[in-house]
Each structure stands twice: as C-alpha cells, then as structure tokens.
Short mmCIF file of C-alpha atoms and ligand atoms in Angstrom, two decimals:
data_model
loop_
_atom_site.label_atom_id
_atom_site.label_comp_id
_atom_site.label_asym_id
_atom_site.label_seq_id
_atom_site.Cartn_x
_atom_site.Cartn_y
_atom_site.Cartn_z
CA MET A 15 -88.99 -67.22 -113.80
CA ASN A 16 -90.67 -64.20 -115.32
CA GLU A 17 -92.01 -64.94 -118.80
CA LYS A 18 -93.73 -61.63 -119.37
CA ASN A 19 -91.76 -60.70 -122.46
CA ILE A 20 -91.19 -64.13 -123.93
CA LEU A 21 -93.10 -65.44 -126.94
CA PRO A 22 -94.85 -68.68 -125.93
CA ARG A 23 -92.73 -71.64 -127.09
CA GLU A 24 -95.75 -73.06 -128.96
CA GLU A 25 -95.69 -70.05 -131.28
CA VAL A 26 -92.09 -70.70 -132.27
CA ALA A 27 -92.84 -74.45 -132.51
CA ALA A 28 -95.84 -73.69 -134.78
CA GLN A 29 -93.36 -72.43 -137.39
CA GLU A 30 -91.74 -75.86 -137.50
CA VAL A 31 -94.67 -77.24 -139.47
CA TYR A 32 -94.06 -74.67 -142.21
CA THR A 33 -90.31 -75.20 -142.02
CA LEU A 34 -90.76 -78.94 -142.54
CA ARG A 35 -93.16 -78.45 -145.43
CA LEU A 36 -90.67 -76.18 -147.22
CA ARG A 37 -87.80 -78.49 -146.41
CA GLN A 38 -89.60 -81.42 -148.11
CA GLU A 39 -90.46 -79.22 -151.09
CA ASN A 40 -86.86 -78.02 -151.42
CA ASP A 41 -85.45 -81.55 -150.96
CA ALA A 42 -87.74 -82.87 -153.70
CA TYR A 43 -86.63 -80.04 -155.99
CA ALA A 44 -82.96 -80.88 -155.30
CA THR A 45 -83.51 -84.58 -156.07
CA GLU A 46 -85.33 -83.76 -159.29
CA THR A 47 -82.96 -81.12 -160.64
CA GLY A 48 -79.65 -81.93 -158.96
CA ARG A 49 -79.56 -78.33 -157.73
CA ARG A 50 -80.41 -76.94 -154.29
CA ARG A 51 -82.44 -73.77 -154.03
CA LYS A 52 -80.38 -70.83 -152.78
CA ALA A 53 -81.13 -68.07 -150.28
CA PHE A 54 -79.43 -64.67 -150.19
CA VAL A 55 -79.67 -62.47 -147.09
CA LEU A 56 -78.71 -58.78 -147.37
CA THR A 57 -78.34 -56.76 -144.18
CA PHE A 58 -78.43 -53.02 -143.54
CA GLY A 59 -78.03 -51.27 -140.19
CA CYS A 60 -76.61 -52.13 -136.82
CA GLN A 61 -75.35 -55.28 -135.11
CA GLN A 62 -78.86 -55.98 -133.89
CA ASN A 63 -79.86 -56.38 -137.52
CA GLU A 64 -76.76 -58.50 -138.21
CA ALA A 65 -77.85 -60.75 -135.36
CA ASP A 66 -81.39 -60.96 -136.75
CA SER A 67 -79.99 -61.83 -140.17
CA GLU A 68 -78.10 -64.74 -138.62
CA LYS A 69 -81.53 -66.03 -137.63
CA LEU A 70 -82.93 -65.43 -141.13
CA ALA A 71 -79.97 -67.44 -142.48
CA GLY A 72 -80.48 -70.15 -139.84
CA MET A 73 -84.18 -70.45 -140.70
CA SER A 74 -83.37 -70.56 -144.43
CA LEU A 75 -80.99 -73.49 -143.88
CA SER A 76 -83.66 -75.29 -141.84
CA MET A 77 -86.11 -74.80 -144.70
CA GLY A 78 -83.72 -76.63 -147.03
CA TYR A 79 -82.06 -73.72 -148.81
CA VAL A 80 -78.30 -73.32 -149.14
CA LEU A 81 -76.87 -69.84 -148.63
CA THR A 82 -75.34 -67.83 -151.45
CA GLN A 83 -73.25 -64.66 -151.38
CA THR A 84 -74.85 -63.13 -154.47
CA PRO A 85 -78.46 -62.29 -155.38
CA ASP A 86 -77.92 -63.28 -159.05
CA ASP A 87 -78.58 -67.00 -158.71
CA ALA A 88 -80.80 -66.86 -155.59
CA ASP A 89 -84.27 -68.43 -155.34
CA LEU A 90 -85.05 -66.52 -152.15
CA ILE A 91 -83.83 -62.98 -151.41
CA LEU A 92 -84.31 -61.44 -147.97
CA VAL A 93 -83.50 -57.77 -147.44
CA ASN A 94 -83.18 -56.84 -143.77
CA THR A 95 -83.54 -53.05 -143.67
CA CYS A 96 -82.60 -50.16 -141.36
CA ALA A 97 -84.43 -46.87 -140.70
CA ILE A 98 -81.93 -44.94 -138.61
CA ARG A 99 -81.15 -42.31 -141.27
CA GLU A 100 -82.63 -41.35 -144.63
CA HIS A 101 -79.50 -42.61 -146.39
CA ALA A 102 -79.94 -46.15 -145.00
CA GLU A 103 -83.52 -46.27 -146.31
CA GLN A 104 -82.63 -44.89 -149.74
CA LYS A 105 -79.82 -47.42 -150.13
CA ALA A 106 -82.15 -50.33 -149.35
CA LEU A 107 -84.88 -49.03 -151.67
CA SER A 108 -82.40 -48.58 -154.48
CA ILE A 109 -81.13 -52.15 -154.12
CA ILE A 110 -84.67 -53.54 -153.93
CA GLY A 111 -85.26 -51.59 -157.16
CA GLN A 112 -82.39 -53.45 -158.81
CA TYR A 113 -83.99 -56.82 -158.03
CA LYS A 114 -86.82 -56.11 -160.48
CA HIS A 115 -84.76 -57.49 -163.37
CA LEU A 116 -83.88 -60.65 -161.39
CA LYS A 117 -87.56 -61.32 -160.89
CA ALA A 118 -88.18 -60.74 -164.61
CA LYS A 119 -85.50 -63.34 -165.42
CA ASN A 120 -86.75 -65.83 -162.84
CA PRO A 121 -90.46 -65.46 -162.00
CA SER A 122 -90.28 -68.13 -159.29
CA LEU A 123 -87.77 -66.03 -157.33
CA LEU A 124 -89.17 -65.02 -153.93
CA ILE A 125 -88.29 -61.58 -152.55
CA GLY A 126 -88.96 -60.68 -148.91
CA VAL A 127 -88.28 -57.34 -147.21
CA CYS A 128 -88.08 -57.13 -143.43
CA GLY A 129 -86.51 -55.15 -140.60
CA CYS A 130 -86.81 -51.65 -139.18
CA MET A 131 -87.60 -49.69 -142.36
CA VAL A 132 -90.70 -51.72 -143.22
CA THR A 133 -91.90 -51.75 -139.63
CA GLN A 134 -93.02 -48.19 -140.46
CA GLU A 135 -96.44 -48.14 -142.13
CA HIS A 136 -95.48 -45.50 -144.71
CA ARG A 137 -92.55 -47.62 -145.89
CA LYS A 138 -94.68 -50.75 -146.00
CA ASP A 139 -97.01 -48.76 -148.29
CA ASP A 140 -94.06 -47.70 -150.47
CA ILE A 141 -93.16 -51.35 -151.01
CA LYS A 142 -96.78 -52.25 -151.67
CA HIS A 143 -97.25 -49.62 -154.36
CA ARG A 144 -93.82 -48.97 -155.86
CA TYR A 145 -92.22 -52.43 -155.71
CA PRO A 146 -94.98 -54.82 -156.86
CA TYR A 147 -92.51 -57.69 -157.37
CA VAL A 148 -91.71 -57.90 -153.64
CA ASP A 149 -93.56 -61.00 -152.42
CA PHE A 150 -93.73 -60.54 -148.69
CA VAL A 151 -93.00 -57.90 -146.07
CA PHE A 152 -92.59 -58.41 -142.34
CA GLY A 153 -91.48 -56.14 -139.51
CA THR A 154 -89.17 -56.73 -136.58
CA SER A 155 -91.89 -58.26 -134.39
CA SER A 156 -92.50 -61.04 -136.94
CA LEU A 157 -89.01 -62.31 -137.69
CA HIS A 158 -89.88 -65.82 -136.48
CA ARG A 159 -92.78 -66.01 -138.99
CA LEU A 160 -90.55 -66.29 -142.07
CA PRO A 161 -91.44 -69.96 -142.85
CA GLN A 162 -95.16 -69.24 -142.58
CA LEU A 163 -94.94 -66.20 -144.87
CA ILE A 164 -93.08 -68.14 -147.56
CA CYS A 165 -95.65 -70.97 -147.39
CA GLN A 166 -98.52 -68.48 -147.59
CA LYS A 167 -97.04 -66.81 -150.66
CA ILE A 168 -96.32 -70.13 -152.41
CA GLU A 169 -99.70 -71.67 -151.62
CA HIS A 170 -102.00 -68.71 -152.25
CA GLY A 171 -99.94 -66.76 -154.79
CA LYS A 172 -100.91 -63.43 -153.20
CA ARG A 173 -98.40 -60.97 -151.79
CA VAL A 174 -98.22 -61.06 -147.98
CA PHE A 175 -97.99 -57.97 -145.78
CA CYS A 176 -97.58 -59.29 -142.28
CA PRO A 177 -99.29 -57.00 -139.73
CA GLU A 178 -97.11 -55.90 -136.81
CA GLU A 179 -97.75 -57.66 -133.53
CA SER A 180 -99.20 -55.41 -130.85
CA GLU A 181 -96.50 -56.67 -128.52
CA TYR A 182 -92.90 -57.29 -129.44
CA LEU A 183 -91.91 -60.53 -127.72
CA VAL A 184 -88.62 -62.41 -127.46
CA ALA A 185 -88.61 -65.52 -129.68
CA GLU A 186 -86.23 -68.05 -128.13
CA GLY A 187 -84.95 -71.12 -129.93
CA LEU A 188 -84.67 -69.83 -133.52
CA PRO A 189 -81.82 -71.45 -135.46
CA ILE A 190 -78.78 -69.18 -135.86
CA HIS A 191 -76.26 -69.36 -138.68
CA SER A 192 -73.08 -67.35 -138.23
CA GLU A 193 -70.58 -66.73 -141.04
CA SER A 194 -67.79 -66.53 -138.50
CA SER A 195 -66.52 -69.43 -136.42
CA TYR A 196 -64.78 -67.19 -133.87
CA ARG A 197 -66.75 -63.90 -133.51
CA ALA A 198 -70.39 -63.89 -132.44
CA TRP A 199 -73.23 -61.54 -131.58
CA VAL A 200 -75.60 -62.42 -128.77
CA SER A 201 -78.73 -60.31 -128.32
CA ILE A 202 -79.46 -59.99 -124.62
CA MET A 203 -82.38 -57.61 -124.95
CA TYR A 204 -84.50 -56.05 -127.66
CA GLY A 205 -86.23 -52.72 -128.12
CA CYS A 206 -85.74 -49.37 -126.44
CA ASN A 207 -87.69 -47.25 -123.92
CA ASN A 208 -85.68 -44.07 -124.18
CA PHE A 209 -87.29 -42.11 -126.99
CA CYS A 210 -84.34 -39.84 -127.69
CA SER A 211 -86.10 -37.13 -129.66
CA TYR A 212 -84.22 -37.77 -132.93
CA CYS A 213 -84.40 -41.56 -132.95
CA ILE A 214 -86.69 -43.98 -134.77
CA VAL A 215 -85.58 -47.14 -132.94
CA PRO A 216 -88.25 -47.18 -130.19
CA TYR A 217 -90.94 -46.95 -132.89
CA VAL A 218 -89.60 -49.83 -134.97
CA ARG A 219 -88.23 -52.14 -132.29
CA GLY A 220 -90.87 -51.81 -129.56
CA ARG A 221 -90.35 -51.58 -125.81
CA GLU A 222 -87.42 -53.09 -123.94
CA ARG A 223 -87.55 -56.76 -123.20
CA SER A 224 -84.73 -58.83 -121.82
CA ARG A 225 -83.86 -62.45 -122.32
CA GLU A 226 -83.58 -64.58 -119.28
CA MET A 227 -80.08 -64.86 -117.81
CA GLY A 228 -80.06 -68.67 -118.04
CA GLU A 229 -80.73 -68.59 -121.79
CA ILE A 230 -77.88 -66.13 -122.35
CA VAL A 231 -75.41 -68.06 -120.19
CA ARG A 232 -76.31 -71.24 -122.06
CA GLU A 233 -75.82 -69.58 -125.46
CA VAL A 234 -72.49 -67.95 -124.55
CA SER A 235 -71.15 -71.18 -122.95
CA GLU A 236 -72.03 -73.08 -126.09
CA LEU A 237 -70.27 -70.50 -128.28
CA VAL A 238 -67.14 -70.66 -126.11
CA ASN A 239 -67.21 -74.49 -126.20
CA ASN A 240 -67.47 -74.29 -129.98
CA GLY A 241 -64.30 -72.19 -130.16
CA TYR A 242 -65.73 -68.66 -130.38
CA ARG A 243 -63.18 -66.13 -129.11
CA ASP A 244 -64.93 -62.77 -129.24
CA ILE A 245 -68.54 -62.41 -128.17
CA THR A 246 -70.49 -59.16 -128.26
CA LEU A 247 -73.62 -58.81 -126.13
CA LEU A 248 -76.19 -56.66 -127.92
CA GLY A 249 -78.97 -54.34 -126.86
CA GLN A 250 -79.93 -50.71 -127.53
CA ASN A 251 -79.28 -49.89 -123.89
CA VAL A 252 -77.65 -52.89 -122.22
CA ASN A 253 -77.49 -51.05 -118.91
CA SER A 254 -81.21 -51.39 -118.40
CA TYR A 255 -80.98 -55.15 -118.98
CA GLY A 256 -83.40 -57.04 -116.72
CA LYS A 257 -85.39 -54.03 -115.53
CA ASP A 258 -88.28 -54.47 -117.97
CA SER A 259 -89.04 -57.99 -116.81
CA GLY A 260 -88.49 -57.36 -113.13
CA TYR A 261 -85.63 -59.87 -113.03
CA PRO A 262 -83.74 -59.80 -109.74
CA TYR A 263 -80.46 -59.21 -111.60
CA ASP A 264 -79.03 -56.39 -113.70
CA PHE A 265 -76.49 -56.08 -116.51
CA ALA A 266 -73.47 -56.04 -114.17
CA ASP A 267 -74.76 -59.29 -112.60
CA LEU A 268 -75.13 -60.84 -116.03
CA LEU A 269 -71.53 -59.89 -116.92
CA CYS A 270 -70.32 -61.36 -113.63
CA GLU A 271 -72.08 -64.62 -114.42
CA LEU A 272 -70.72 -64.79 -117.97
CA ASP A 273 -67.23 -63.98 -116.73
CA LYS A 274 -67.25 -67.30 -114.84
CA ILE A 275 -67.34 -69.28 -118.07
CA GLU A 276 -63.97 -70.93 -118.61
CA GLY A 277 -62.03 -70.54 -121.83
CA ASP A 278 -59.89 -68.15 -123.85
CA PHE A 279 -62.38 -65.52 -125.00
CA LEU A 280 -63.34 -61.85 -124.70
CA LEU A 281 -66.75 -60.39 -123.96
CA ARG A 282 -67.87 -57.04 -125.32
CA PHE A 283 -71.18 -55.24 -125.21
CA MET A 284 -73.02 -52.45 -126.91
CA THR A 285 -74.60 -50.05 -126.41
CA SER A 286 -74.46 -48.39 -123.00
CA HIS A 287 -76.53 -45.29 -122.32
CA PRO A 288 -74.59 -42.67 -120.31
CA LYS A 289 -77.62 -41.99 -118.10
CA ASP A 290 -77.31 -45.47 -116.61
CA ALA A 291 -73.71 -46.54 -117.13
CA SER A 292 -73.21 -47.47 -113.48
CA ARG A 293 -70.15 -47.61 -111.26
CA LYS A 294 -71.13 -51.18 -110.45
CA LEU A 295 -70.78 -52.08 -114.13
CA ILE A 296 -67.38 -50.39 -114.35
CA ASP A 297 -66.21 -52.20 -111.19
CA VAL A 298 -67.32 -55.55 -112.65
CA MET A 299 -65.47 -54.83 -115.90
CA ALA A 300 -62.31 -53.79 -114.12
CA ALA A 301 -62.28 -56.96 -111.98
CA SER A 302 -63.29 -59.36 -114.74
CA LYS A 303 -61.19 -61.88 -116.57
CA HIS A 304 -63.00 -61.88 -119.90
CA VAL A 305 -64.63 -58.47 -120.33
CA ALA A 306 -62.62 -56.38 -122.84
CA HIS A 307 -61.49 -52.99 -121.56
CA GLN A 308 -63.45 -51.28 -124.27
CA PHE A 309 -66.42 -48.99 -123.79
CA HIS A 310 -68.76 -47.50 -126.38
CA LEU A 311 -70.55 -44.64 -124.67
CA PRO A 312 -72.50 -42.47 -127.13
CA MET A 313 -72.33 -38.83 -126.05
CA GLN A 314 -74.36 -37.44 -129.02
CA SER A 315 -73.54 -33.81 -128.18
CA GLY A 316 -71.27 -31.82 -125.89
CA SER A 317 -73.85 -29.11 -125.26
CA ASP A 318 -76.17 -29.41 -122.27
CA PRO A 319 -79.14 -27.58 -123.87
CA ILE A 320 -78.90 -29.88 -126.91
CA LEU A 321 -78.65 -32.98 -124.71
CA ARG A 322 -81.83 -31.82 -123.00
CA ALA A 323 -83.57 -31.26 -126.33
CA MET A 324 -82.43 -34.73 -127.37
CA ASN A 325 -84.13 -36.15 -124.26
CA ARG A 326 -80.91 -37.89 -123.20
CA HIS A 327 -81.29 -37.48 -119.40
CA TYR A 328 -77.64 -36.69 -118.64
CA ASP A 329 -75.45 -33.64 -118.93
CA THR A 330 -71.78 -33.19 -119.75
CA THR A 331 -70.83 -33.15 -116.04
CA LYS A 332 -72.40 -36.57 -115.49
CA TYR A 333 -70.79 -37.84 -118.71
CA LEU A 334 -67.32 -36.68 -117.63
CA ASP A 335 -67.84 -38.17 -114.21
CA THR A 336 -68.50 -41.61 -115.72
CA VAL A 337 -65.48 -41.32 -118.02
CA ASN A 338 -63.19 -40.26 -115.17
CA TYR A 339 -64.30 -43.17 -113.01
CA MET A 340 -63.84 -45.58 -115.89
CA ARG A 341 -60.29 -44.35 -116.59
CA GLU A 342 -59.43 -44.46 -112.91
CA LYS A 343 -60.49 -48.13 -112.71
CA MET A 344 -59.22 -49.14 -116.17
CA PRO A 345 -56.42 -46.82 -117.31
CA ASP A 346 -56.05 -48.91 -120.49
CA VAL A 347 -59.71 -48.61 -121.52
CA THR A 348 -60.50 -47.81 -125.16
CA LEU A 349 -63.35 -45.31 -125.28
CA THR A 350 -65.51 -44.70 -128.35
CA SER A 351 -68.64 -42.64 -128.92
CA ASP A 352 -71.39 -41.50 -131.29
CA ILE A 353 -71.96 -37.84 -132.15
CA ILE A 354 -74.80 -36.24 -134.08
CA VAL A 355 -74.10 -32.89 -135.76
CA GLY A 356 -76.80 -30.49 -136.88
CA PHE A 357 -79.55 -31.46 -134.43
CA PRO A 358 -82.40 -28.89 -134.79
CA GLY A 359 -81.52 -25.66 -133.01
CA GLU A 360 -77.80 -26.51 -132.69
CA SER A 361 -76.04 -23.13 -132.61
CA GLU A 362 -72.41 -22.45 -133.44
CA GLU A 363 -71.85 -22.23 -129.69
CA ASP A 364 -73.47 -25.65 -129.10
CA PHE A 365 -71.35 -27.17 -131.81
CA GLU A 366 -68.18 -25.66 -130.35
CA ALA A 367 -69.13 -27.12 -126.98
CA THR A 368 -69.12 -30.54 -128.69
CA LEU A 369 -65.65 -29.91 -130.13
CA ALA A 370 -64.46 -28.82 -126.69
CA MET A 371 -65.81 -32.05 -125.16
CA LEU A 372 -63.92 -34.08 -127.78
CA GLU A 373 -60.72 -32.33 -126.71
CA ARG A 374 -61.52 -32.96 -123.10
CA VAL A 375 -62.59 -36.60 -123.24
CA ARG A 376 -60.29 -37.67 -126.09
CA PHE A 377 -62.10 -40.62 -127.61
CA ASP A 378 -60.12 -43.34 -129.35
CA MET A 379 -62.68 -43.39 -132.10
CA LEU A 380 -65.90 -41.67 -133.02
CA TYR A 381 -68.90 -42.61 -135.14
CA SER A 382 -70.20 -39.26 -136.37
CA PHE A 383 -73.53 -38.70 -138.05
CA ILE A 384 -75.26 -35.81 -139.75
CA TYR A 385 -78.71 -35.39 -138.20
CA SER A 386 -81.40 -36.95 -140.40
CA PRO A 387 -85.05 -36.10 -139.64
CA ARG A 388 -87.10 -39.27 -139.01
CA LYS A 389 -90.81 -39.17 -139.68
CA GLY A 390 -92.81 -39.54 -136.48
CA THR A 391 -90.05 -38.42 -134.08
CA PRO A 392 -90.37 -35.12 -132.13
CA ALA A 393 -87.11 -33.62 -133.47
CA ALA A 394 -88.30 -33.97 -137.08
CA GLU A 395 -91.22 -31.62 -136.26
CA LYS A 396 -88.98 -28.86 -134.96
CA GLU A 397 -88.86 -25.69 -137.00
CA ASP A 398 -85.25 -24.75 -136.38
CA GLN A 399 -83.77 -27.41 -138.69
CA ILE A 400 -80.15 -26.74 -139.64
CA PRO A 401 -79.44 -26.11 -143.35
CA PRO A 402 -77.60 -29.00 -145.07
CA ALA A 403 -74.55 -26.86 -145.92
CA VAL A 404 -74.08 -25.88 -142.27
CA LYS A 405 -74.48 -29.51 -141.15
CA SER A 406 -71.85 -30.67 -143.67
CA ALA A 407 -69.39 -27.94 -142.73
CA ARG A 408 -69.72 -28.82 -139.03
CA PHE A 409 -69.36 -32.50 -139.83
CA GLU A 410 -66.04 -31.83 -141.59
CA ARG A 411 -64.74 -29.80 -138.64
CA LEU A 412 -65.76 -32.56 -136.27
CA LEU A 413 -63.86 -35.16 -138.32
CA ALA A 414 -60.74 -32.99 -138.50
CA THR A 415 -60.74 -32.46 -134.72
CA GLN A 416 -61.31 -36.14 -134.01
CA ASN A 417 -58.72 -37.40 -136.52
CA ALA A 418 -56.00 -35.40 -134.79
CA ILE A 419 -57.06 -36.81 -131.40
CA ALA A 420 -57.28 -40.40 -132.66
CA LEU A 421 -53.76 -40.13 -134.08
CA GLU A 422 -52.46 -38.87 -130.74
CA LYS A 423 -54.26 -41.71 -128.95
CA ASN A 424 -52.78 -44.37 -131.26
CA GLN A 425 -49.17 -43.07 -131.39
CA PRO A 426 -48.19 -44.23 -127.87
CA LEU A 427 -49.07 -47.81 -128.88
CA VAL A 428 -46.06 -47.92 -131.25
CA GLN A 429 -43.50 -50.47 -130.00
CA LYS A 430 -46.10 -52.11 -127.77
CA THR A 431 -47.07 -55.77 -128.18
CA LEU A 432 -50.82 -56.39 -128.30
CA ARG A 433 -52.92 -59.51 -128.57
CA VAL A 434 -54.89 -59.46 -131.79
CA LEU A 435 -57.67 -61.77 -133.00
CA CYS A 436 -56.96 -62.31 -136.68
CA ASP A 437 -59.83 -61.92 -139.20
CA GLY A 438 -57.87 -63.15 -142.24
CA VAL A 439 -56.89 -61.23 -145.37
CA SER A 440 -57.97 -57.59 -145.20
CA LYS A 441 -60.77 -56.68 -147.60
CA ASN A 442 -59.48 -53.12 -148.10
CA ASN A 443 -55.82 -54.02 -148.06
CA PRO A 444 -55.49 -57.51 -149.61
CA ALA A 445 -51.70 -57.57 -149.25
CA LEU A 446 -52.11 -57.70 -145.46
CA TYR A 447 -54.00 -59.60 -142.79
CA ALA A 448 -56.28 -57.70 -140.43
CA GLY A 449 -57.36 -58.27 -136.86
CA ARG A 450 -58.73 -56.52 -133.80
CA THR A 451 -57.04 -55.67 -130.52
CA GLU A 452 -58.73 -56.01 -127.14
CA GLY A 453 -59.70 -52.33 -127.52
CA ASN A 454 -61.24 -53.26 -130.88
CA LYS A 455 -58.65 -51.25 -132.84
CA ILE A 456 -57.81 -52.52 -136.32
CA ALA A 457 -54.35 -54.08 -136.71
CA PHE A 458 -52.66 -54.84 -140.07
CA PHE A 459 -49.78 -57.31 -140.44
CA GLU A 460 -48.31 -59.99 -142.70
CA GLY A 461 -50.08 -63.19 -141.78
CA THR A 462 -50.77 -66.71 -143.02
CA PRO A 463 -54.13 -68.44 -143.69
CA ASP A 464 -53.54 -70.39 -140.51
CA ASP A 465 -53.79 -67.22 -138.37
CA THR A 466 -57.46 -66.63 -139.19
CA GLY A 467 -59.65 -66.99 -136.11
CA LYS A 468 -56.62 -67.20 -133.80
CA TYR A 469 -54.93 -64.79 -131.42
CA VAL A 470 -51.54 -63.52 -132.57
CA ASP A 471 -48.99 -61.40 -130.70
CA PHE A 472 -48.67 -58.21 -132.66
CA LEU A 473 -45.86 -55.65 -132.40
CA VAL A 474 -47.09 -52.16 -133.35
CA GLU A 475 -44.59 -50.47 -135.68
CA ARG A 476 -46.67 -47.58 -136.99
CA ALA A 477 -50.04 -45.98 -136.21
CA ASP A 478 -52.37 -43.61 -138.00
CA ALA A 479 -55.72 -42.20 -136.86
CA PHE A 480 -57.64 -45.29 -137.98
CA ALA A 481 -55.40 -48.33 -137.58
CA LEU A 482 -52.21 -49.91 -136.26
CA TYR A 483 -49.57 -51.45 -138.55
CA GLY A 484 -46.90 -53.91 -137.45
CA LYS A 485 -45.74 -57.49 -137.40
CA LYS A 486 -46.51 -60.82 -135.84
CA ILE A 487 -43.98 -61.91 -133.26
N1 SAH B 520 -79.04 -47.32 -128.77
C1 SAH B 520 -77.83 -46.77 -129.15
C2 SAH B 520 -77.66 -46.32 -130.57
C3 SAH B 520 -78.59 -46.67 -131.63
S1 SAH B 520 -78.49 -45.84 -133.14
C4 SAH B 520 -77.57 -45.60 -128.26
O1 SAH B 520 -78.42 -45.11 -127.58
O2 SAH B 520 -76.48 -45.12 -128.28
C5 SAH B 520 -76.80 -45.50 -133.41
C6 SAH B 520 -76.49 -44.06 -133.52
O3 SAH B 520 -77.14 -43.49 -134.63
C7 SAH B 520 -76.95 -43.21 -132.36
O4 SAH B 520 -76.10 -43.29 -131.26
C8 SAH B 520 -76.98 -41.83 -132.96
O5 SAH B 520 -75.72 -41.21 -132.82
C9 SAH B 520 -77.24 -42.10 -134.42
N2 SAH B 520 -78.59 -41.66 -134.81
C10 SAH B 520 -79.76 -42.08 -134.32
N3 SAH B 520 -80.79 -41.41 -134.89
C11 SAH B 520 -80.23 -40.54 -135.78
C12 SAH B 520 -80.76 -39.56 -136.66
N4 SAH B 520 -82.06 -39.34 -136.76
N5 SAH B 520 -79.89 -38.86 -137.42
C13 SAH B 520 -78.56 -39.07 -137.32
N6 SAH B 520 -78.01 -39.96 -136.49
C14 SAH B 520 -78.83 -40.71 -135.72
FE1 SF4 B 521 -82.34 -44.47 -130.08
FE2 SF4 B 521 -81.90 -43.28 -127.77
FE3 SF4 B 521 -82.93 -45.74 -127.82
FE4 SF4 B 521 -80.40 -45.36 -128.51
S1 SF4 B 521 -81.27 -45.00 -126.48
S2 SF4 B 521 -81.89 -46.59 -129.59
S3 SF4 B 521 -80.45 -43.38 -129.51
S4 SF4 B 521 -83.91 -43.89 -128.55
FE1 F3S B 522 -81.16 -49.43 -138.00
FE2 F3S B 522 -82.96 -50.79 -136.74
FE3 F3S B 522 -80.46 -50.96 -136.01
S1 F3S B 522 -83.17 -48.70 -137.40
S2 F3S B 522 -79.62 -48.98 -136.53
S3 F3S B 522 -81.26 -51.62 -137.93
S4 F3S B 522 -82.24 -51.07 -134.68
#
C-alpha cells in the first residue's frame, strides 16, 4: 500500500483528545442548563465543499453539539467558503459581516471561517483585520484540526489563525454527518494539478492526492448497506485518480470495483477533464450495472486558441471525438458542461466558435460562468481583459442559445417513463414533489411523503428547458 499522500493516523487520532474534552464540557453544560449547545454549518461552493461540511458537521456532533439550521440560536458557527469567483467570496464576506450582531448578543458564540477563500493569505488577512469577532480561521489542509482550534480558542482566549500545512494530506476516518439518508458524496481524491490559467483551485486545494481504493470501496459498500441510492464520487479531475500515488489502478478500475457492490443504487462522478476522459472509462460505464449514463465534461470554450490560453491541453477536435465515442457506446447518455465567457482576449470570433460548438455537441444542460479574475492566477494578469458589458452581453447570448437546445433535448422525453429518485417536496415549487432521473434531470410530480428517498416510475407529460413535469405511475 502506498501511503505517500495519507495523513498519519496518529494525527487524526490526536484530535480525539480535544474532541473528548469538548464533549465533556458540552455534556456538563447540557446537564446544568437543560439545553444542548448548537452548531450551524454554512457552505459555499462546490460538492467538494459540501462533502467537507459533512465532516465539519460530523466532528461537531462528536464534540457534543447538536446541529441547527439557523445561525440565530447557534453557539458555534462554521462558514465553509469558496474562492472560485469574486461573487462567491463577496457573498461569504457579507454573511460573515451579518454575524457581528449575533456575537454582540451572545459573546460566548464561537465563529470559525474555513475553506478555499481563507486558504488565500490575503483573505486570511481580511478576516484578521476587518472581522475581529471571527474566532478562528483554518484552510482546506487543516479541516481535521477543528476540535483543536476550538479548544485553543476557549482555553487561551486568543483568536487562532491556523497556518496552512506545507503538504495537503488525506485525513481518513473523520466522522461524516449527511443530511440525506439516500444521496451521498464520496471524495475519492483531493486537489488539482492542472493549473488552468483562470482557476484558483490548485492554489487553495493543493496537489492531487487519491484515497486508497480499499477505503473507497468500504465507504461506498457501507452507504449502500445503509440504504443510500445515489452516490457521487468527487474529485477535481477524477480521471487522474490513482496517478499521484502511483497506485496500480486508475479511475476506470475503481468504477469497475465499485460496480460489483450489490444493491439498488446509482454511481455518478464529477468532474472529468476532457484531456484525460479515456475510452476505457467510457467502456466501463457502458458495460456497468450501477454507473449512471450521465457525463459532466467541462468544455470551457469552443475556441482552440482560447483553450490553449486556458492551459486546458485539449482542442475541440479531441473534445468532439470523446463525445462521439461516448454517444456511440451510450446513446442515452446525458451530457452536461461548464463554459466560461469573457476569458481575457476572447474575441467575437472566439465567442461565436463557442456558440457553434454548443450547436454541434448539444448539451443537455450547461453551467455558464462569466470570467472572474482570481488573484495569483496567470489569466488575471493578462492585459486584454474583456469589459463587463461585453461579458454580460455574451453571457445572455450563450444562455439563449443553450435554452433552445435544452428544450429540444428534453422534448423527446415526453411520454417516456423514467425512474426517478424522489427528493420530497420541491423547495421552489411546494405544490409538487421533485426528484432526479438517471441523467440527473429534475422531475416534478404529485407525490406523497412516503415517496421521499425512493425510486418512483415517472411518466413525462411535459418538458421545458430546465425540467420534466409528469405523474407517478
Ligand atoms: N475541476 C473542475 C471544475 C472546478 S470549478 C473542472 O476542471 O472542470 C467549476 C467551474 O467553475 C469550472 O469548470 C469553470 O467553468 C468555472 N470557473 C473556474 N474558475 C473560474 C473563474 N475564474 N471565473 C469564472 N468561472 C470559473
Ligand atoms: Fe480548476 Fe482546471 Fe483544476 Fe478544474 S482542472 S479545478 S478548472 S485548475
Ligand atoms: Fe470553490 Fe473550493 Fe470548490 S474554490 S468551487 S469550494 S474547490
């Protein structure tokens, strides 16, 4: 076994001392007051952050807190931040700003800020100077240190700014608390080696490191045994799984192994980088029993010069080749993508090449983003930045093009019966229940509380660009 990227077990175990100390403290408080201290975890950003927050929640429970859905009556607030775009950072900072009055009301409230945003030194400084009521700050390499940081703050009274580890290592064995009893995230690797020229992730998540296959198989088997139905494997570039640690297996091998687990469940994964989305992986998916025929393959741009400037290491020909092979092997595959508009130097011609690729590939759904310069990345230093008005206008055109395509992709599903995993009453549409198809499309129907967490057979009666509407049969 190669343990190169794994945090020594003793380091995780060392946190147990702090966990126990806090647990006793919190138990004593509960006995004395008849009230348990409450922890509130707020998450920004991607599924990787959601998965990390499940560990923050798990650790909080182990320390003797109960979880609450609102910051108002919390004794511990943890804000897990994202740095991918300026907007994500501003939203987090604004919410942290609002917690000032909570601290004024309850001086014993503890506020911790963690995650990608505060893994950047300049943002750590912002918190230090502009948000003096934040008690402790820790980056993505120190997630497992939460119990220690709380103890330090309580015992010494001083604010704690946890230095980043020089190496980002995988901490196995942290407790996980999931809100859902049927959908789960499983991180299979952390970090990124790709340094796309616009992206902050490699700077705030460190280099790639993969978990050992045995650990992942054990975790997924346990989830399936506990009734989980939909499991998403997470990593910034799952297709390089295993390479960093020199494991003798790759991502396709891992999927093959997980596919052997018995039970009624679907496996998904994200994200795949087009430069290494292999035919072997597509073959494994096509032949599998449990892997959903759904592929998220971020294209970013449909212009070859822009792809080069983005440091993506593929061109549109290679991208189309992968898509064609995938559709040949899995004609029913749902294909989604990410696009950035307004990358520095993007000309009208480059942008039109992206629109032309959308028409050619015909994605089921697109996550589109306006380019946001990230401090410390090469693209942010470029002089040919695109004016905001041009970026917004292109963004609108992109949406209009994609909405028409998505509608055309969804229409043929009308009158088809699909299997849908029900998520309960829809948040946006409380008169209806919502669920997800195998292709991860949203389905709305009239359901009952009993349907939540179960598969239902769903007859599609109507489709728009964003969702399917129909009935349970
Ligand atoms: N590792 C994944 C994606 C991580 S970030 C991948 O390689 O696909 C999710 C998406 O955010 C990216 O695919 C990209 O489209 C977008 N993104 C990343 N940096 C951005 C930036 N600086 N401005 C705008 N969008 C960005
Ligand atoms: Fe960012 Fe590129 Fe890594 Fe994705 S592959 S996380 S876009 S650097
Ligand atoms: Fe954001 Fe960090 Fe994810 S920057 S998108 S939370 S990896």
